[in-house]
């Protein structure tokens, strides 16, 4: 089954967008799926060769302005590509953010930034984010990691959790509380620490977190013990409002997660349908049985509903509107849907689905994560209800 089998994209899919989607689809089928099927079962890393090919196709520059050599496109194109890449391996779709959503955080002078962003477009300079902490996940406002200013440098001390790609990135953006005893309202700052690829920064130690999925790269717990990074010259980056700026960027991240969720669900459905046509029981393919047919009908409907909601959320972002409710709705609905659909796909495969011989179990494990990262389902419900009802009254 293809997307065209159930809808035309509600008028959102222009010929240019269809071309980009189809290019990403071919790349996923030819390059990503074989690598994922081989490496995910052994928890292998995404190969650098694949990252280089993504750079050649322009995937890391979808959102980067043309003045920096990027494509200068929008959230819609970004999420179209992410959905297709997730058909193969969600971790590869997540790599997109390491360029597109990090180019603003590249440190240095304007000329230095241009050189680094040019490398980013090729996949040679990518970022990682260190936001959460062992005691601070959904409540980012309560972060305890400190950044103390010493002349033209920030000195960072504290612990961070859930930092994916900390070793493979060239730069880590660290959300910190400004350590300024003279100003109790100093606020927060997002500090970019550069480092050699394949290593952790100087004065930073850590260990990979043992995950049940999201393989292809490692997710780290980090300890910053006086790590240093230059203070960037732009005043707006040092005004103590990094938490607010980070929260504002999460709209695009939520749309990206919706796209990844939809890609996982579509891939699982495609595989389950192919299997149902081939699997014979009681002298008939199981696709003939109403129980299977109705499962597939429901799964396809839920996927398309999530896709259209995601398209609408992307259209809001590309129109320059915050899309706060729309992106939260898309992320919430798509991630919840993805866990249901991938689980149903595994059920259709029966015992075969509970093996690593079929990619459905990979999609199922990764879909479960989409309900947690980039804001849990409960956080999305809170955002939506607060916008509909106003914030709860307090005694």
PDB file of N, CA and C in Angstrom, residues 58-110:
ATOM      1  N   UNK A  58      20.839  16.404   0.101  1.00  0.00           N
ATOM      2  CA  UNK A  58      20.353  17.673   0.652  1.00  0.00           C
ATOM      3  C   UNK A  58      19.486  17.536   1.882  1.00  0.00           C
ATOM      4  N   UNK A  59      19.442  16.352   2.491  1.00  0.00           N
ATOM      5  CA  UNK A  59      18.529  16.123   3.611  1.00  0.00           C
ATOM      6  C   UNK A  59      18.874  16.946   4.845  1.00  0.00           C
ATOM      7  N   UNK A  60      20.155  17.274   5.048  1.00  0.00           N
ATOM      8  CA  UNK A  60      20.525  18.030   6.242  1.00  0.00           C
ATOM      9  C   UNK A  60      20.304  19.533   6.064  1.00  0.00           C
ATOM     10  N   UNK A  61      19.971  19.961   4.857  1.00  0.00           N
ATOM     11  CA  UNK A  61      19.790  21.385   4.608  1.00  0.00           C
ATOM     12  C   UNK A  61      18.390  21.785   4.214  1.00  0.00           C
ATOM     13  N   UNK A  62      17.403  20.938   4.496  1.00  0.00           N
ATOM     14  CA  UNK A  62      16.026  21.237   4.100  1.00  0.00           C
ATOM     15  C   UNK A  62      15.570  22.571   4.683  1.00  0.00           C
ATOM     16  N   UNK A  63      15.854  22.813   5.951  1.00  0.00           N
ATOM     17  CA  UNK A  63      15.394  24.024   6.646  1.00  0.00           C
ATOM     18  C   UNK A  63      16.435  25.137   6.651  1.00  0.00           C
ATOM     19  N   UNK A  64      17.657  24.827   6.254  1.00  0.00           N
ATOM     20  CA  UNK A  64      18.726  25.835   6.295  1.00  0.00           C
ATOM     21  C   UNK A  64      18.522  26.829   5.153  1.00  0.00           C
ATOM     22  N   UNK A  65      18.580  28.129   5.450  1.00  0.00           N
ATOM     23  CA  UNK A  65      18.319  29.144   4.419  1.00  0.00           C
ATOM     24  C   UNK A  65      19.260  29.031   3.224  1.00  0.00           C
ATOM     25  N   UNK A  66      18.781  29.490   2.087  1.00  0.00           N
ATOM     26  CA  UNK A  66      19.581  29.424   0.857  1.00  0.00           C
ATOM     27  C   UNK A  66      20.867  30.238   0.973  1.00  0.00           C
ATOM     28  N   UNK A  67      20.837  31.297   1.779  1.00  0.00           N
ATOM     29  CA  UNK A  67      22.039  32.124   1.922  1.00  0.00           C
ATOM     30  C   UNK A  67      23.202  31.338   2.536  1.00  0.00           C
ATOM     31  N   UNK A  68      22.887  30.246   3.228  1.00  0.00           N
ATOM     32  CA  UNK A  68      23.923  29.381   3.792  1.00  0.00           C
ATOM     33  C   UNK A  68      24.147  28.137   2.934  1.00  0.00           C
ATOM     34  N   UNK A  69      23.501  28.078   1.782  1.00  0.00           N
ATOM     35  CA  UNK A  69      23.668  26.929   0.905  1.00  0.00           C
ATOM     36  C   UNK A  69      22.615  25.864   1.057  1.00  0.00           C
ATOM     37  N   UNK A  70      21.642  26.076   1.955  1.00  0.00           N
ATOM     38  CA  UNK A  70      20.586  25.097   2.172  1.00  0.00           C
ATOM     39  C   UNK A  70      19.466  25.214   1.157  1.00  0.00           C
ATOM     40  N   UNK A  71      18.439  24.398   1.331  1.00  0.00           N
ATOM     41  CA  UNK A  71      17.304  24.406   0.406  1.00  0.00           C
ATOM     42  C   UNK A  71      16.290  25.493   0.752  1.00  0.00           C
ATOM     43  N   UNK A  72      16.303  25.968   1.984  1.00  0.00           N
ATOM     44  CA  UNK A  72      15.399  27.040   2.384  1.00  0.00           C
ATOM     45  C   UNK A  72      13.934  26.647   2.331  1.00  0.00           C
ATOM     46  N   UNK A  73      13.626  25.396   2.618  1.00  0.00           N
ATOM     47  CA  UNK A  73      12.242  24.919   2.575  1.00  0.00           C
ATOM     48  C   UNK A  73      11.648  24.957   3.972  1.00  0.00           C
ATOM     49  N   UNK A  74      10.496  24.307   4.148  1.00  0.00           N
ATOM     50  CA  UNK A  74       9.779  24.453   5.402  1.00  0.00           C
ATOM     51  C   UNK A  74       9.565  23.165   6.161  1.00  0.00           C
ATOM     52  N   UNK A  75       8.730  23.281   7.207  1.00  0.00           N
ATOM     53  CA  UNK A  75       8.415  22.138   8.050  1.00  0.00           C
ATOM     54  C   UNK A  75       7.743  21.024   7.255  1.00  0.00           C
ATOM     55  N   UNK A  76       6.962  21.388   6.247  1.00  0.00           N
ATOM     56  CA  UNK A  76       6.247  20.375   5.486  1.00  0.00           C
ATOM     57  C   UNK A  76       7.224  19.438   4.778  1.00  0.00           C
ATOM     58  N   UNK A  77       8.183  20.007   4.056  1.00  0.00           N
ATOM     59  CA  UNK A  77       9.158  19.181   3.349  1.00  0.00           C
ATOM     60  C   UNK A  77      10.019  18.382   4.335  1.00  0.00           C
ATOM     61  N   UNK A  78      10.371  19.026   5.417  1.00  0.00           N
ATOM     62  CA  UNK A  78      11.171  18.375   6.462  1.00  0.00           C
ATOM     63  C   UNK A  78      10.465  17.127   6.990  1.00  0.00           C
ATOM     64  N   UNK A  79       9.175  17.267   7.268  1.00  0.00           N
ATOM     65  CA  UNK A  79       8.423  16.146   7.825  1.00  0.00           C
ATOM     66  C   UNK A  79       8.091  15.092   6.773  1.00  0.00           C
ATOM     67  N   UNK A  80       7.923  15.498   5.527  1.00  0.00           N
ATOM     68  CA  UNK A  80       7.731  14.508   4.454  1.00  0.00           C
ATOM     69  C   UNK A  80       8.928  13.561   4.384  1.00  0.00           C
ATOM     70  N   UNK A  81      10.119  14.131   4.407  1.00  0.00           N
ATOM     71  CA  UNK A  81      11.335  13.320   4.331  1.00  0.00           C
ATOM     72  C   UNK A  81      11.481  12.467   5.586  1.00  0.00           C
ATOM     73  N   UNK A  82      11.198  13.047   6.749  1.00  0.00           N
ATOM     74  CA  UNK A  82      11.314  12.296   8.003  1.00  0.00           C
ATOM     75  C   UNK A  82      10.380  11.096   8.012  1.00  0.00           C
ATOM     76  N   UNK A  83       9.156  11.275   7.524  1.00  0.00           N
ATOM     77  CA  UNK A  83       8.219  10.149   7.485  1.00  0.00           C
ATOM     78  C   UNK A  83       8.764   9.008   6.632  1.00  0.00           C
ATOM     79  N   UNK A  84       9.291   9.356   5.467  1.00  0.00           N
ATOM     80  CA  UNK A  84       9.807   8.308   4.573  1.00  0.00           C
ATOM     81  C   UNK A  84      11.009   7.597   5.171  1.00  0.00           C
ATOM     82  N   UNK A  85      11.939   8.342   5.757  1.00  0.00           N
ATOM     83  CA  UNK A  85      13.123   7.729   6.342  1.00  0.00           C
ATOM     84  C   UNK A  85      12.751   6.806   7.500  1.00  0.00           C
ATOM     85  N   UNK A  86      11.685   7.148   8.230  1.00  0.00           N
ATOM     86  CA  UNK A  86      11.248   6.306   9.341  1.00  0.00           C
ATOM     87  C   UNK A  86      10.674   4.979   8.871  1.00  0.00           C
ATOM     88  N   UNK A  87      10.256   4.905   7.614  1.00  0.00           N
ATOM     89  CA  UNK A  87       9.838   3.609   7.077  1.00  0.00           C
ATOM     90  C   UNK A  87      10.979   2.604   7.210  1.00  0.00           C
ATOM     91  N   UNK A  88      12.197   3.101   7.108  1.00  0.00           N
ATOM     92  CA  UNK A  88      13.357   2.224   7.178  1.00  0.00           C
ATOM     93  C   UNK A  88      13.910   2.098   8.583  1.00  0.00           C
ATOM     94  N   UNK A  89      14.208   3.248   9.209  1.00  0.00           N
ATOM     95  CA  UNK A  89      14.836   3.247  10.545  1.00  0.00           C
ATOM     96  C   UNK A  89      14.592   4.613  11.167  1.00  0.00           C
ATOM     97  N   UNK A  90      13.889   4.638  12.292  1.00  0.00           N
ATOM     98  CA  UNK A  90      13.564   5.925  12.894  1.00  0.00           C
ATOM     99  C   UNK A  90      14.820   6.707  13.267  1.00  0.00           C
ATOM    100  N   UNK A  91      15.881   6.024  13.639  1.00  0.00           N
ATOM    101  CA  UNK A  91      17.104   6.722  14.021  1.00  0.00           C
ATOM    102  C   UNK A  91      17.663   7.533  12.861  1.00  0.00           C
ATOM    103  N   UNK A  92      17.529   7.028  11.640  1.00  0.00           N
ATOM    104  CA  UNK A  92      18.010   7.757  10.471  1.00  0.00           C
ATOM    105  C   UNK A  92      17.147   9.004  10.249  1.00  0.00           C
ATOM    106  N   UNK A  93      15.838   8.863  10.436  1.00  0.00           N
ATOM    107  CA  UNK A  93      14.959  10.029  10.328  1.00  0.00           C
ATOM    108  C   UNK A  93      15.289  11.073  11.387  1.00  0.00           C
ATOM    109  N   UNK A  94      15.709  10.604  12.553  1.00  0.00           N
ATOM    110  CA  UNK A  94      16.066  11.519  13.635  1.00  0.00           C
ATOM    111  C   UNK A  94      17.353  12.264  13.355  1.00  0.00           C
ATOM    112  N   UNK A  95      18.217  11.669  12.548  1.00  0.00           N
ATOM    113  CA  UNK A  95      19.466  12.345  12.179  1.00  0.00           C
ATOM    114  C   UNK A  95      19.212  13.675  11.482  1.00  0.00           C
ATOM    115  N   UNK A  96      18.083  13.788  10.798  1.00  0.00           N
ATOM    116  CA  UNK A  96      17.771  15.035  10.088  1.00  0.00           C
ATOM    117  C   UNK A  96      17.889  16.248  10.996  1.00  0.00           C
ATOM    118  N   UNK A  97      17.421  16.088  12.233  1.00  0.00           N
ATOM    119  CA  UNK A  97      17.417  17.222  13.167  1.00  0.00           C
ATOM    120  C   UNK A  97      18.815  17.661  13.539  1.00  0.00           C
ATOM    121  N   UNK A  98      19.799  16.760  13.383  1.00  0.00           N
ATOM    122  CA  UNK A  98      21.165  17.084  13.800  1.00  0.00           C
ATOM    123  C   UNK A  98      21.801  18.122  12.897  1.00  0.00           C
ATOM    124  N   UNK A  99      21.152  18.393  11.765  1.00  0.00           N
ATOM    125  CA  UNK A  99      21.581  19.482  10.904  1.00  0.00           C
ATOM    126  C   UNK A  99      20.522  20.566  10.881  1.00  0.00           C
ATOM    127  N   UNK A 100      19.354  20.222  10.361  1.00  0.00           N
ATOM    128  CA  UNK A 100      18.287  21.193  10.143  1.00  0.00           C
ATOM    129  C   UNK A 100      17.900  22.013  11.369  1.00  0.00           C
ATOM    130  N   UNK A 101      17.808  21.367  12.514  1.00  0.00           N
ATOM    131  CA  UNK A 101      17.363  22.075  13.708  1.00  0.00           C
ATOM    132  C   UNK A 101      18.524  22.598  14.558  1.00  0.00           C
ATOM    133  N   UNK A 102      19.774  22.344  14.132  1.00  0.00           N
ATOM    134  CA  UNK A 102      20.935  22.757  14.918  1.00  0.00           C
ATOM    135  C   UNK A 102      21.747  23.863  14.265  1.00  0.00           C
ATOM    136  N   UNK A 103      21.426  24.210  13.025  1.00  0.00           N
ATOM    137  CA  UNK A 103      22.306  25.174  12.350  1.00  0.00           C
ATOM    138  C   UNK A 103      22.332  26.519  13.070  1.00  0.00           C
ATOM    139  N   UNK A 104      21.247  26.883  13.727  1.00  0.00           N
ATOM    140  CA  UNK A 104      21.224  28.161  14.456  1.00  0.00           C
ATOM    141  C   UNK A 104      22.166  28.154  15.657  1.00  0.00           C
ATOM    142  N   UNK A 105      22.515  26.980  16.142  1.00  0.00           N
ATOM    143  CA  UNK A 105      23.319  26.870  17.362  1.00  0.00           C
ATOM    144  C   UNK A 105      24.809  26.711  17.082  1.00  0.00           C
ATOM    145  N   UNK A 106      25.192  26.741  15.811  1.00  0.00           N
ATOM    146  CA  UNK A 106      26.602  26.600  15.457  1.00  0.00           C
ATOM    147  C   UNK A 106      27.363  27.827  15.958  1.00  0.00           C
ATOM    148  N   UNK A 107      28.421  27.629  16.754  1.00  0.00           N
ATOM    149  CA  UNK A 107      29.153  28.775  17.309  1.00  0.00           C
ATOM    150  C   UNK A 107      30.205  29.314  16.343  1.00  0.00           C
ATOM    151  N   UNK A 108      30.746  30.482  16.694  1.00  0.00           N
ATOM    152  CA  UNK A 108      31.833  31.064  15.923  1.00  0.00           C
ATOM    153  C   UNK A 108      31.463  32.393  15.290  1.00  0.00           C
ATOM    154  N   UNK A 109      32.433  33.017  14.623  1.00  0.00           N
ATOM    155  CA  UNK A 109      32.175  34.245  13.867  1.00  0.00           C
ATOM    156  C   UNK A 109      31.292  33.905  12.677  1.00  0.00           C
ATOM    157  N   UNK A 110      30.807  34.929  11.987  1.00  0.00           N
ATOM    158  CA  UNK A 110      29.929  34.675  10.844  1.00  0.00           C
ATOM    159  C   UNK A 110      30.635  33.837   9.780  1.00  0.00           C
TER     160      UNK A 110
END
